[in-house]
PDB file of C-alpha atoms and ligand atoms in Angstrom:
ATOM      1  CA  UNK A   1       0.000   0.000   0.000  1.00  0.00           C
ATOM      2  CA  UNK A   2       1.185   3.583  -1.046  1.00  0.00           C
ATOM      3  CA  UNK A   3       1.098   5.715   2.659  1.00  0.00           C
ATOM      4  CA  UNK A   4       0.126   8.779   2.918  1.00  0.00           C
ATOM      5  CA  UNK A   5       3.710  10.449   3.960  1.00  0.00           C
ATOM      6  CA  UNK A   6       5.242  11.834   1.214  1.00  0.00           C
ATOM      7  CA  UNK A   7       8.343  10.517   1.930  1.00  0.00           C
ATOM      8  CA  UNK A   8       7.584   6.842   1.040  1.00  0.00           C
ATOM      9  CA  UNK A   9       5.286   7.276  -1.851  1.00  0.00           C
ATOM     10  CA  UNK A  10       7.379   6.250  -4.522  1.00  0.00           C
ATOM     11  CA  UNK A  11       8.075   9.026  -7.448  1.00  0.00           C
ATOM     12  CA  UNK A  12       7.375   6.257 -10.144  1.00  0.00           C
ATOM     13  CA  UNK A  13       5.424   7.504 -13.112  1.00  0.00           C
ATOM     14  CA  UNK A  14       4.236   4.464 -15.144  1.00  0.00           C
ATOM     15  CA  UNK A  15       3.005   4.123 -18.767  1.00  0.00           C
ATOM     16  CA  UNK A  16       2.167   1.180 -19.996  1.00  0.00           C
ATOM     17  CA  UNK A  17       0.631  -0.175 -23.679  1.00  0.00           C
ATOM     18  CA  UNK A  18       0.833  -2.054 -26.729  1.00  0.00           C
ATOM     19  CA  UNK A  19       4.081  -2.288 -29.204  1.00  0.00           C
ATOM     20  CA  UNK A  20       3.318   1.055 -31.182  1.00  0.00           C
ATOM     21  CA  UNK A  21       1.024   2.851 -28.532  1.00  0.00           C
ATOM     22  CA  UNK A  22       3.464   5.917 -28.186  1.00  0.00           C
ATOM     23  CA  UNK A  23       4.528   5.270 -24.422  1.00  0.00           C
ATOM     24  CA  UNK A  24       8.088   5.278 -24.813  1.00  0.00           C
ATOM     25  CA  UNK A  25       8.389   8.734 -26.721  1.00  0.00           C
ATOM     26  CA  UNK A  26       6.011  10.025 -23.830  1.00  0.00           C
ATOM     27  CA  UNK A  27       8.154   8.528 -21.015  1.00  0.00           C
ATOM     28  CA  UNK A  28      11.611   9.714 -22.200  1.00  0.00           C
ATOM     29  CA  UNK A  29      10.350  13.334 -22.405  1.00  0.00           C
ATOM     30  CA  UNK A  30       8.082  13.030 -19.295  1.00  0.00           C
ATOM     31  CA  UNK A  31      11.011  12.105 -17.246  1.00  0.00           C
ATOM     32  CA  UNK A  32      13.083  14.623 -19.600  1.00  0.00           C
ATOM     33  CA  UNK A  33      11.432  17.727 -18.151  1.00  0.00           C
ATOM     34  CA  UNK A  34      10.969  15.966 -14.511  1.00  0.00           C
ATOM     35  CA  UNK A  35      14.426  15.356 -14.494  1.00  0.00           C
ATOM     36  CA  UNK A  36      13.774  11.815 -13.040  1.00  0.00           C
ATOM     37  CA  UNK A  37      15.267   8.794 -14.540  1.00  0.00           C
ATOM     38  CA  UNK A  38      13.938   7.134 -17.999  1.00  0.00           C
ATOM     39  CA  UNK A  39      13.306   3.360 -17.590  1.00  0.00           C
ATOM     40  CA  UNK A  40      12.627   1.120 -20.720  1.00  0.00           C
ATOM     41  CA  UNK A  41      11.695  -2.071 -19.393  1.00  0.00           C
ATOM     42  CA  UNK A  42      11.859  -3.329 -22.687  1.00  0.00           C
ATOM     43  CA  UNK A  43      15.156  -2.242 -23.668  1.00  0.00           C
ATOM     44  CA  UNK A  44      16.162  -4.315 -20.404  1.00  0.00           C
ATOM     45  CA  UNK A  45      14.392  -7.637 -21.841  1.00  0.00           C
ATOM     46  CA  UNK A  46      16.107  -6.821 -25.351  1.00  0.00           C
ATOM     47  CA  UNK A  47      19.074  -6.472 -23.527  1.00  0.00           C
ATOM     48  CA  UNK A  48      19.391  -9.884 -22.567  1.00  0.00           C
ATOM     49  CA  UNK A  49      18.273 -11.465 -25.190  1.00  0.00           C
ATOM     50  CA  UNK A  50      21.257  -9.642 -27.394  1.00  0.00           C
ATOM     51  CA  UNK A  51      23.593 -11.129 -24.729  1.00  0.00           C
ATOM     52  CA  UNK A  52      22.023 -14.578 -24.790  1.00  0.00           C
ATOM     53  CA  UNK A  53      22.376 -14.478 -28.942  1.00  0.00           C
ATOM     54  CA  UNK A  54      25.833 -13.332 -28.415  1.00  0.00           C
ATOM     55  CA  UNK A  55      26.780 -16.261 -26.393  1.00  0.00           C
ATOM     56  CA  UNK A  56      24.254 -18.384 -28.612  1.00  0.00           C
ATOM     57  CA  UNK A  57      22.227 -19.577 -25.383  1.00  0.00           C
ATOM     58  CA  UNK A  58      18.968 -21.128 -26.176  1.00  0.00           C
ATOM     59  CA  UNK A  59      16.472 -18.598 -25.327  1.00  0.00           C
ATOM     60  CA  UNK A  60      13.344 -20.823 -24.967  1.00  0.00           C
ATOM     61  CA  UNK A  61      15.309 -22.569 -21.867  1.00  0.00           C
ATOM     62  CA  UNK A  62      14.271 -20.236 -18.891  1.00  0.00           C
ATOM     63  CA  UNK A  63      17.141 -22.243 -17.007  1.00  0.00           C
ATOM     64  CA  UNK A  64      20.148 -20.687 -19.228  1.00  0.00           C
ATOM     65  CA  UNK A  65      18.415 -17.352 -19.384  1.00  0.00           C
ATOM     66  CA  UNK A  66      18.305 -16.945 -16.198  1.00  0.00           C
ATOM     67  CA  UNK A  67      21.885 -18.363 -15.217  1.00  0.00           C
ATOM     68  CA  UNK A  68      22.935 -15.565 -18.080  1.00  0.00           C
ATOM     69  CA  UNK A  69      21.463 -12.797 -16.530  1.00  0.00           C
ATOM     70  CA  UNK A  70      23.109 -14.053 -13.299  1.00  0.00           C
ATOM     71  CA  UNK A  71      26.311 -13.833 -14.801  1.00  0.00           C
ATOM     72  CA  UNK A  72      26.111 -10.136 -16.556  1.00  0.00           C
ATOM     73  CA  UNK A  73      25.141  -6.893 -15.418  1.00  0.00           C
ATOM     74  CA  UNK A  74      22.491  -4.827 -17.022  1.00  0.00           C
ATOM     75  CA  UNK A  75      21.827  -1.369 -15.930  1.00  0.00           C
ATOM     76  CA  UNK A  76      20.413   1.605 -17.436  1.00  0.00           C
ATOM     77  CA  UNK A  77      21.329   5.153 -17.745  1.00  0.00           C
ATOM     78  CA  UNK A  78      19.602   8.579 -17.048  1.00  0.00           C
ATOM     79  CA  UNK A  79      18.254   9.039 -20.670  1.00  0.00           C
ATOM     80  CA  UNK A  80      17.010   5.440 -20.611  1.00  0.00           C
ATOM     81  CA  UNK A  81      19.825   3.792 -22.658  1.00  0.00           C
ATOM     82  CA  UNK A  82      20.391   0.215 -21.755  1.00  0.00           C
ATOM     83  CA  UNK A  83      24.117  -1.075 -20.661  1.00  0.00           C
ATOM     84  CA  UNK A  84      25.680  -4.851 -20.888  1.00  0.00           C
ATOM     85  CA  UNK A  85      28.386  -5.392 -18.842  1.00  0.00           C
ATOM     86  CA  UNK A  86      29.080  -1.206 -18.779  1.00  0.00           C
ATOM     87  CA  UNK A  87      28.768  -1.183 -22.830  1.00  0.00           C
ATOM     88  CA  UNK A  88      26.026   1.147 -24.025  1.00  0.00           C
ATOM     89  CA  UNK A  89      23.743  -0.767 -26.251  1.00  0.00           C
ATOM     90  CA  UNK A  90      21.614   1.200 -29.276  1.00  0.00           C
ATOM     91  CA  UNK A  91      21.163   0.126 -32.330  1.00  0.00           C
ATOM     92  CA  UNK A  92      21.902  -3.450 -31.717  1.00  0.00           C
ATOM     93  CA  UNK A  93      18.706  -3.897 -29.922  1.00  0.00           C
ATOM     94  CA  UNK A  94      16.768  -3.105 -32.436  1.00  0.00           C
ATOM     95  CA  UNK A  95      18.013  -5.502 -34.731  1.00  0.00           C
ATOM     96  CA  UNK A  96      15.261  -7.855 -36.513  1.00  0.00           C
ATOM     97  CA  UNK A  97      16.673 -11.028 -34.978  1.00  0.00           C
ATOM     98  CA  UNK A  98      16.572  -9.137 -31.498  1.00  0.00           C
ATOM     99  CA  UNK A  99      12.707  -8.429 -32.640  1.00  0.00           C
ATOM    100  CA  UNK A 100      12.063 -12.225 -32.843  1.00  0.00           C
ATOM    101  CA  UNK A 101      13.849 -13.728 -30.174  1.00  0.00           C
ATOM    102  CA  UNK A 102      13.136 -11.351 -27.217  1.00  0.00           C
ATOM    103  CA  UNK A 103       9.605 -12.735 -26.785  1.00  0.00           C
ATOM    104  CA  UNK A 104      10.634 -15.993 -25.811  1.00  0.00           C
ATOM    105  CA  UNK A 105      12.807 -14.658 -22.817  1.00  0.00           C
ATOM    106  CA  UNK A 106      10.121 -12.834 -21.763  1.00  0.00           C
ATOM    107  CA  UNK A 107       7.767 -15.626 -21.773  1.00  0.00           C
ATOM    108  CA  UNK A 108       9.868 -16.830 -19.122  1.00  0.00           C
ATOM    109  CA  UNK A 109       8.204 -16.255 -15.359  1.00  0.00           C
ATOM    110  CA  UNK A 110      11.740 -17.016 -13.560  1.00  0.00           C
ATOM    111  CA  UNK A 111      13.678 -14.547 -15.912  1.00  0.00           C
ATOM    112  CA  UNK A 112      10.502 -11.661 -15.703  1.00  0.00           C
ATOM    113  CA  UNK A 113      10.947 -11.903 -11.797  1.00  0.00           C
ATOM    114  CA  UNK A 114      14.350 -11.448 -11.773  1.00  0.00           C
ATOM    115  CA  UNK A 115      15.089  -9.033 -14.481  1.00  0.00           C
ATOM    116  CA  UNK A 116      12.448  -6.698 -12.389  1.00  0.00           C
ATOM    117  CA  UNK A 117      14.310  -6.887  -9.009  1.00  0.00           C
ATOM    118  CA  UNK A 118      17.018  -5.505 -10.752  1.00  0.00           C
ATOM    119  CA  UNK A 119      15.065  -2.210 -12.681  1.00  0.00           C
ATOM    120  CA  UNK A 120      13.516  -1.879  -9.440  1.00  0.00           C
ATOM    121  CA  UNK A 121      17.065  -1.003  -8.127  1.00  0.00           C
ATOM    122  CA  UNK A 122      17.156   1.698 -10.720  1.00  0.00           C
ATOM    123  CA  UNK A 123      14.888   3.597  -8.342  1.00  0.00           C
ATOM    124  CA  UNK A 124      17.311   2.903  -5.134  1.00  0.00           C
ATOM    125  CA  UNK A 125      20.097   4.787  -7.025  1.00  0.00           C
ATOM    126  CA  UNK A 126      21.349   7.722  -5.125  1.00  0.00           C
ATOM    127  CA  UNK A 127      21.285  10.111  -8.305  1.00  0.00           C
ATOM    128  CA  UNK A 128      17.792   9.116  -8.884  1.00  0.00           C
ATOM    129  CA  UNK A 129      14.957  11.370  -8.190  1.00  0.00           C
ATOM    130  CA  UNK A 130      12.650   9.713  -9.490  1.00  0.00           C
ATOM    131  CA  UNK A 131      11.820   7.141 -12.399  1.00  0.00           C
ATOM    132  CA  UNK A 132       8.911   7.193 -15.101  1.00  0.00           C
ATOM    133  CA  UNK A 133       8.888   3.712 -16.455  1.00  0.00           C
ATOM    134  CA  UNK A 134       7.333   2.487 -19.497  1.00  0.00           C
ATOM    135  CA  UNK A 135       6.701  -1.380 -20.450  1.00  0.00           C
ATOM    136  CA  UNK A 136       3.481  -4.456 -20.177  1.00  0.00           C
ATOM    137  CA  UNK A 137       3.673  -4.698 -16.443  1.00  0.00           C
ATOM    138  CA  UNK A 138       5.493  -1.968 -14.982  1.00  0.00           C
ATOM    139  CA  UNK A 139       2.495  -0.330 -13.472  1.00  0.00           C
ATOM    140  CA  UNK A 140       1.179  -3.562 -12.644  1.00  0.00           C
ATOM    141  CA  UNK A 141       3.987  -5.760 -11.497  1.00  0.00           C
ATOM    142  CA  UNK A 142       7.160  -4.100 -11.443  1.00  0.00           C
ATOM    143  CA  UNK A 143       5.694  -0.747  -9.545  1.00  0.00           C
ATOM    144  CA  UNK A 144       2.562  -1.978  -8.236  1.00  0.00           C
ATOM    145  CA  UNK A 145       2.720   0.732  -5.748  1.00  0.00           C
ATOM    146  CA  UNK A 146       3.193   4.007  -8.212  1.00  0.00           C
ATOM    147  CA  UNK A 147       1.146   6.451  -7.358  1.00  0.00           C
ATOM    148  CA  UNK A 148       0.538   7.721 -11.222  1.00  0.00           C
ATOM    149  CA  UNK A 149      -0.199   4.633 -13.697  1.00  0.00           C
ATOM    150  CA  UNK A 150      -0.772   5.416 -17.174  1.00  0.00           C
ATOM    151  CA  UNK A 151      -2.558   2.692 -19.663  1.00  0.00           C
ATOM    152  CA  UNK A 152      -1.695   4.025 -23.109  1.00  0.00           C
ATOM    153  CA  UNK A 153      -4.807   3.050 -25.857  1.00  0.00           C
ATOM    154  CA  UNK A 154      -4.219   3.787 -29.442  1.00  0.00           C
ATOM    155  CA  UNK A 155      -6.064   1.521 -31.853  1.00  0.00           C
ATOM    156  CA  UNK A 156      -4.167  -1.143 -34.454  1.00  0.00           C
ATOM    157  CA  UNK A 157      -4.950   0.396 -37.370  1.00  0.00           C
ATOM    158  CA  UNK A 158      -2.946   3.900 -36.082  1.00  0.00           C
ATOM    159  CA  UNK A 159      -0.086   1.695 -34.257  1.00  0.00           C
ATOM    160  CA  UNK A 160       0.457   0.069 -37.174  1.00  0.00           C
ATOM    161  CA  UNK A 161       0.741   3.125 -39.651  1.00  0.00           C
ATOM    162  CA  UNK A 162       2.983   5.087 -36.987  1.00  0.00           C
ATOM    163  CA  UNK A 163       5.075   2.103 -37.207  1.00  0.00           C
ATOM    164  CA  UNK A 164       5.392   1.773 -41.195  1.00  0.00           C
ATOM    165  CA  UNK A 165       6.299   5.647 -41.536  1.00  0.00           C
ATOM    166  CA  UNK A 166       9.044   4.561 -38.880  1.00  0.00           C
ATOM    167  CA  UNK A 167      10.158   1.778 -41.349  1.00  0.00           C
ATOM    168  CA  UNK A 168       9.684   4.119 -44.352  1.00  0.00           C
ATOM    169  CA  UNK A 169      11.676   6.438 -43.144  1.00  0.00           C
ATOM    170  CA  UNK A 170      14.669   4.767 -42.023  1.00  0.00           C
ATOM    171  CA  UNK A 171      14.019   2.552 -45.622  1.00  0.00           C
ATOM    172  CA  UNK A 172      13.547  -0.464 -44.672  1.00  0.00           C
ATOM    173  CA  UNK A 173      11.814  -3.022 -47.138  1.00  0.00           C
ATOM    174  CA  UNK A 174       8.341  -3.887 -45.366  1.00  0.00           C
ATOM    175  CA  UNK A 175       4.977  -2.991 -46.939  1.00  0.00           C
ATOM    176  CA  UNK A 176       2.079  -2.218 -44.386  1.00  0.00           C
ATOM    177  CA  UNK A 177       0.497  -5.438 -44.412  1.00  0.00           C
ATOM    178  CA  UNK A 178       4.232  -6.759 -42.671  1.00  0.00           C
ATOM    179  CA  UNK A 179       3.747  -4.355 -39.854  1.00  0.00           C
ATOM    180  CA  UNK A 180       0.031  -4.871 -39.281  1.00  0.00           C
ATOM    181  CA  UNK A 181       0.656  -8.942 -39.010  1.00  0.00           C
ATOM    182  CA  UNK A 182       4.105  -8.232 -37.095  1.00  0.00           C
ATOM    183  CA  UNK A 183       2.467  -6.162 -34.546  1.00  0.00           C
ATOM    184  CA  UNK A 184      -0.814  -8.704 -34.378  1.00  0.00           C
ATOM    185  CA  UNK A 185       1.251 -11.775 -33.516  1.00  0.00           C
ATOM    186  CA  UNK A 186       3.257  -9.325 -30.768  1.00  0.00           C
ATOM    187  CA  UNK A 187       0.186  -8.461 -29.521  1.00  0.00           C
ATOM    188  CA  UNK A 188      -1.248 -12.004 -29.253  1.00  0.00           C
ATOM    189  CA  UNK A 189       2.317 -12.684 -27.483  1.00  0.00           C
ATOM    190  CA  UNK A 190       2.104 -10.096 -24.950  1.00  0.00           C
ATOM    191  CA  UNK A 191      -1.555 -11.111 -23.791  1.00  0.00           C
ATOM    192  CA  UNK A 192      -0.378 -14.401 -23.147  1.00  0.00           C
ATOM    193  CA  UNK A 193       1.615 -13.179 -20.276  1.00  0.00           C
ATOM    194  CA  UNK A 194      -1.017 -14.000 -17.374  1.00  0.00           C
ATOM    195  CA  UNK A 195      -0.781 -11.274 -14.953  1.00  0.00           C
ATOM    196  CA  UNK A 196       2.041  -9.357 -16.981  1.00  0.00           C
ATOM    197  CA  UNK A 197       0.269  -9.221 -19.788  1.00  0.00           C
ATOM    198  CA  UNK A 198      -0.625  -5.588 -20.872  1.00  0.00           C
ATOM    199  CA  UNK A 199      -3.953  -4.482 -19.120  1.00  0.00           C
ATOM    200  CA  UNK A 200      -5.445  -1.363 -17.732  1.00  0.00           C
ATOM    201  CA  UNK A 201      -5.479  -1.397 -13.851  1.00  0.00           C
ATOM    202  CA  UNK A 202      -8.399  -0.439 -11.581  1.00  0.00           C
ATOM    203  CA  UNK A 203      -5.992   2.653 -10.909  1.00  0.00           C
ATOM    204  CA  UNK A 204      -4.408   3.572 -13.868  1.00  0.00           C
ATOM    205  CA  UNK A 205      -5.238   6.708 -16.309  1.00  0.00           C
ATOM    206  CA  UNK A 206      -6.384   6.276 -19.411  1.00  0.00           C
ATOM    207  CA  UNK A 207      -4.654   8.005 -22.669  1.00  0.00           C
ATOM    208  CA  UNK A 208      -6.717   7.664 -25.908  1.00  0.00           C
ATOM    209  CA  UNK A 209      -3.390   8.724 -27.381  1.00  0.00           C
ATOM    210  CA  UNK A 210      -4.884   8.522 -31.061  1.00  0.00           C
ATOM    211  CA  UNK A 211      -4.934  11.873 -32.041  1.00  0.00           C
ATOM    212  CA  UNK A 212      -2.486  14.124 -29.420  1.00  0.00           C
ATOM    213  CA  UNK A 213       0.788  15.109 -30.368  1.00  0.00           C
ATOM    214  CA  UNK A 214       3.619  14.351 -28.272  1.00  0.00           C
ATOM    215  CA  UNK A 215       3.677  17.664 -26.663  1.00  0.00           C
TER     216      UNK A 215
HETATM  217  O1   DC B   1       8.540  -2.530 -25.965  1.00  0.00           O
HETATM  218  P1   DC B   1       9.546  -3.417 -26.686  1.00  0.00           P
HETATM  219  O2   DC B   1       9.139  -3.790 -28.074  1.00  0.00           O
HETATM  220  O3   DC B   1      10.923  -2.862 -26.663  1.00  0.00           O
HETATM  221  O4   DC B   1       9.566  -4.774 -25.827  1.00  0.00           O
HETATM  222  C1   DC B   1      10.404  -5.837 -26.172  1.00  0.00           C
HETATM  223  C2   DC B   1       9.787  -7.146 -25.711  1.00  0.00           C
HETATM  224  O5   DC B   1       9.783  -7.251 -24.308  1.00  0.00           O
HETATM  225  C3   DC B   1       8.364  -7.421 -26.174  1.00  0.00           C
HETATM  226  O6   DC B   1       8.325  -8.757 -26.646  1.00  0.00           O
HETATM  227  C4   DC B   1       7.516  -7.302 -24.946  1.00  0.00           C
HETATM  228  C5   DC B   1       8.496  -7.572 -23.829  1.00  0.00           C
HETATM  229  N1   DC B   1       8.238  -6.763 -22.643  1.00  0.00           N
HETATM  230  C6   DC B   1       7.645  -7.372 -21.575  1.00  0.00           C
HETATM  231  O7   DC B   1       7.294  -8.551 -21.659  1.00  0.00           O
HETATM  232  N2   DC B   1       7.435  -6.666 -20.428  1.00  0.00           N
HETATM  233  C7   DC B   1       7.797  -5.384 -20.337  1.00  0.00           C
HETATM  234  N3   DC B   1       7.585  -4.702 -19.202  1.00  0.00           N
HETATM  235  C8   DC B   1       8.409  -4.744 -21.442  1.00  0.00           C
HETATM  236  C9   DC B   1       8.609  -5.464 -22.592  1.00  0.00           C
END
């Protein structure tokens, strides 16, 4: 339970959403201008999946996955951006094979419990002020007790066009029918997720965020 000093309410700001819904552009400037920390939870699970293809560990065995992220360290910066064993990681996370394997080791209960003990230390950092988090679960499971949860809703058709103008404009070679059934079959994925699955709580906001601009 959140208490009512203000001392030990947590300054978490959660979004959470669909692939596509817009939460991660909101949550990097949101904690931009609050100077609090940016966490991307799933720049985290990306994370170690790049190490686990890097060491070419099965990812659909929860038992290596989990000994892997045992053995390296993931942290994250300020701005969000996502270290391995102290090496920034960018690009490399976004890379198509990272796209298909990262939803098998976050199928994985054992690996979801653990990888969120260790973004909940982000908010134990002495630097930090204060984290806005974006993700499935984070408002659900990883932050159950932030004061300010934030469901994201934007429909599939507009998810799916923000995402091909993404694609266009970094030319890449996917018509819109690609996206639509890529983001469909991640969507399918993510419900699957029991209780981490991506779901509205009985406390969060709701964002239509269908028609706003970012600002
Ligand atoms: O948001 P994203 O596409 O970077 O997420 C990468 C993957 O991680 C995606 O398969 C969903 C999963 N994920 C998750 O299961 N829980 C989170 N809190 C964040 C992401």
């Amino acid at each position: 339970m959140v208490s009512s000093t203000s001392e030990s309410i947590p300054r978490v700001i959660t979004l959470d959403g669909l692939s596509g819904s817009g939460k991660s552009t909101l949550a990097r400037l949101l904690a931009n201008q609050l100077g609090w920390a940016y966490l991307d939870s799933g720049a985290w699970y990306r994370a170690l999946t790049w190490a686990a293809l890097e060491r070419e560990i099965d990812v659909k065995s929860a038992e290596m996955v989990l000994d892997l992220l045992f053995n390296i360290n993931i942290d994250s910066k300020k701005d969000g951006a996502v270290l391995v064993d102290g090496a920034v990681l960018t690009k490399e996370l976004r890379l198509p094979e990272i796209d298909i394997a990262v939803s098998s080791v976050a199928d994985h209960l054992s690996v979801r419990g653990e990888l969120n003990e260790q973004m909940r230390n982000i908010l134990k950092q002495n630097d930090t002020n204060g984290v806005v988090a974006d993700g499935r679960d984070v408002g659900s499971i990883v932050f159950p007790d932030s004061p300010l949860k934030v469901y994201v809703e934007v429909p599939l058709a507009e998810r799916a066009k923000r995402r091909f103008a993404q694609h266009q404009s970094i030319g890449a070679d996917v018509t819109f029918s690609d996206v639509m059934e890529a983001l469909q079959s991640r969507d399918a994925r993510d419900s699957q997720r029991g209780d981490a699955a991506p779901k509205a709580q009985p406390n969060s906001r709701l964002l239509d965020n269908q028609n706003n601009s970012v600002e």
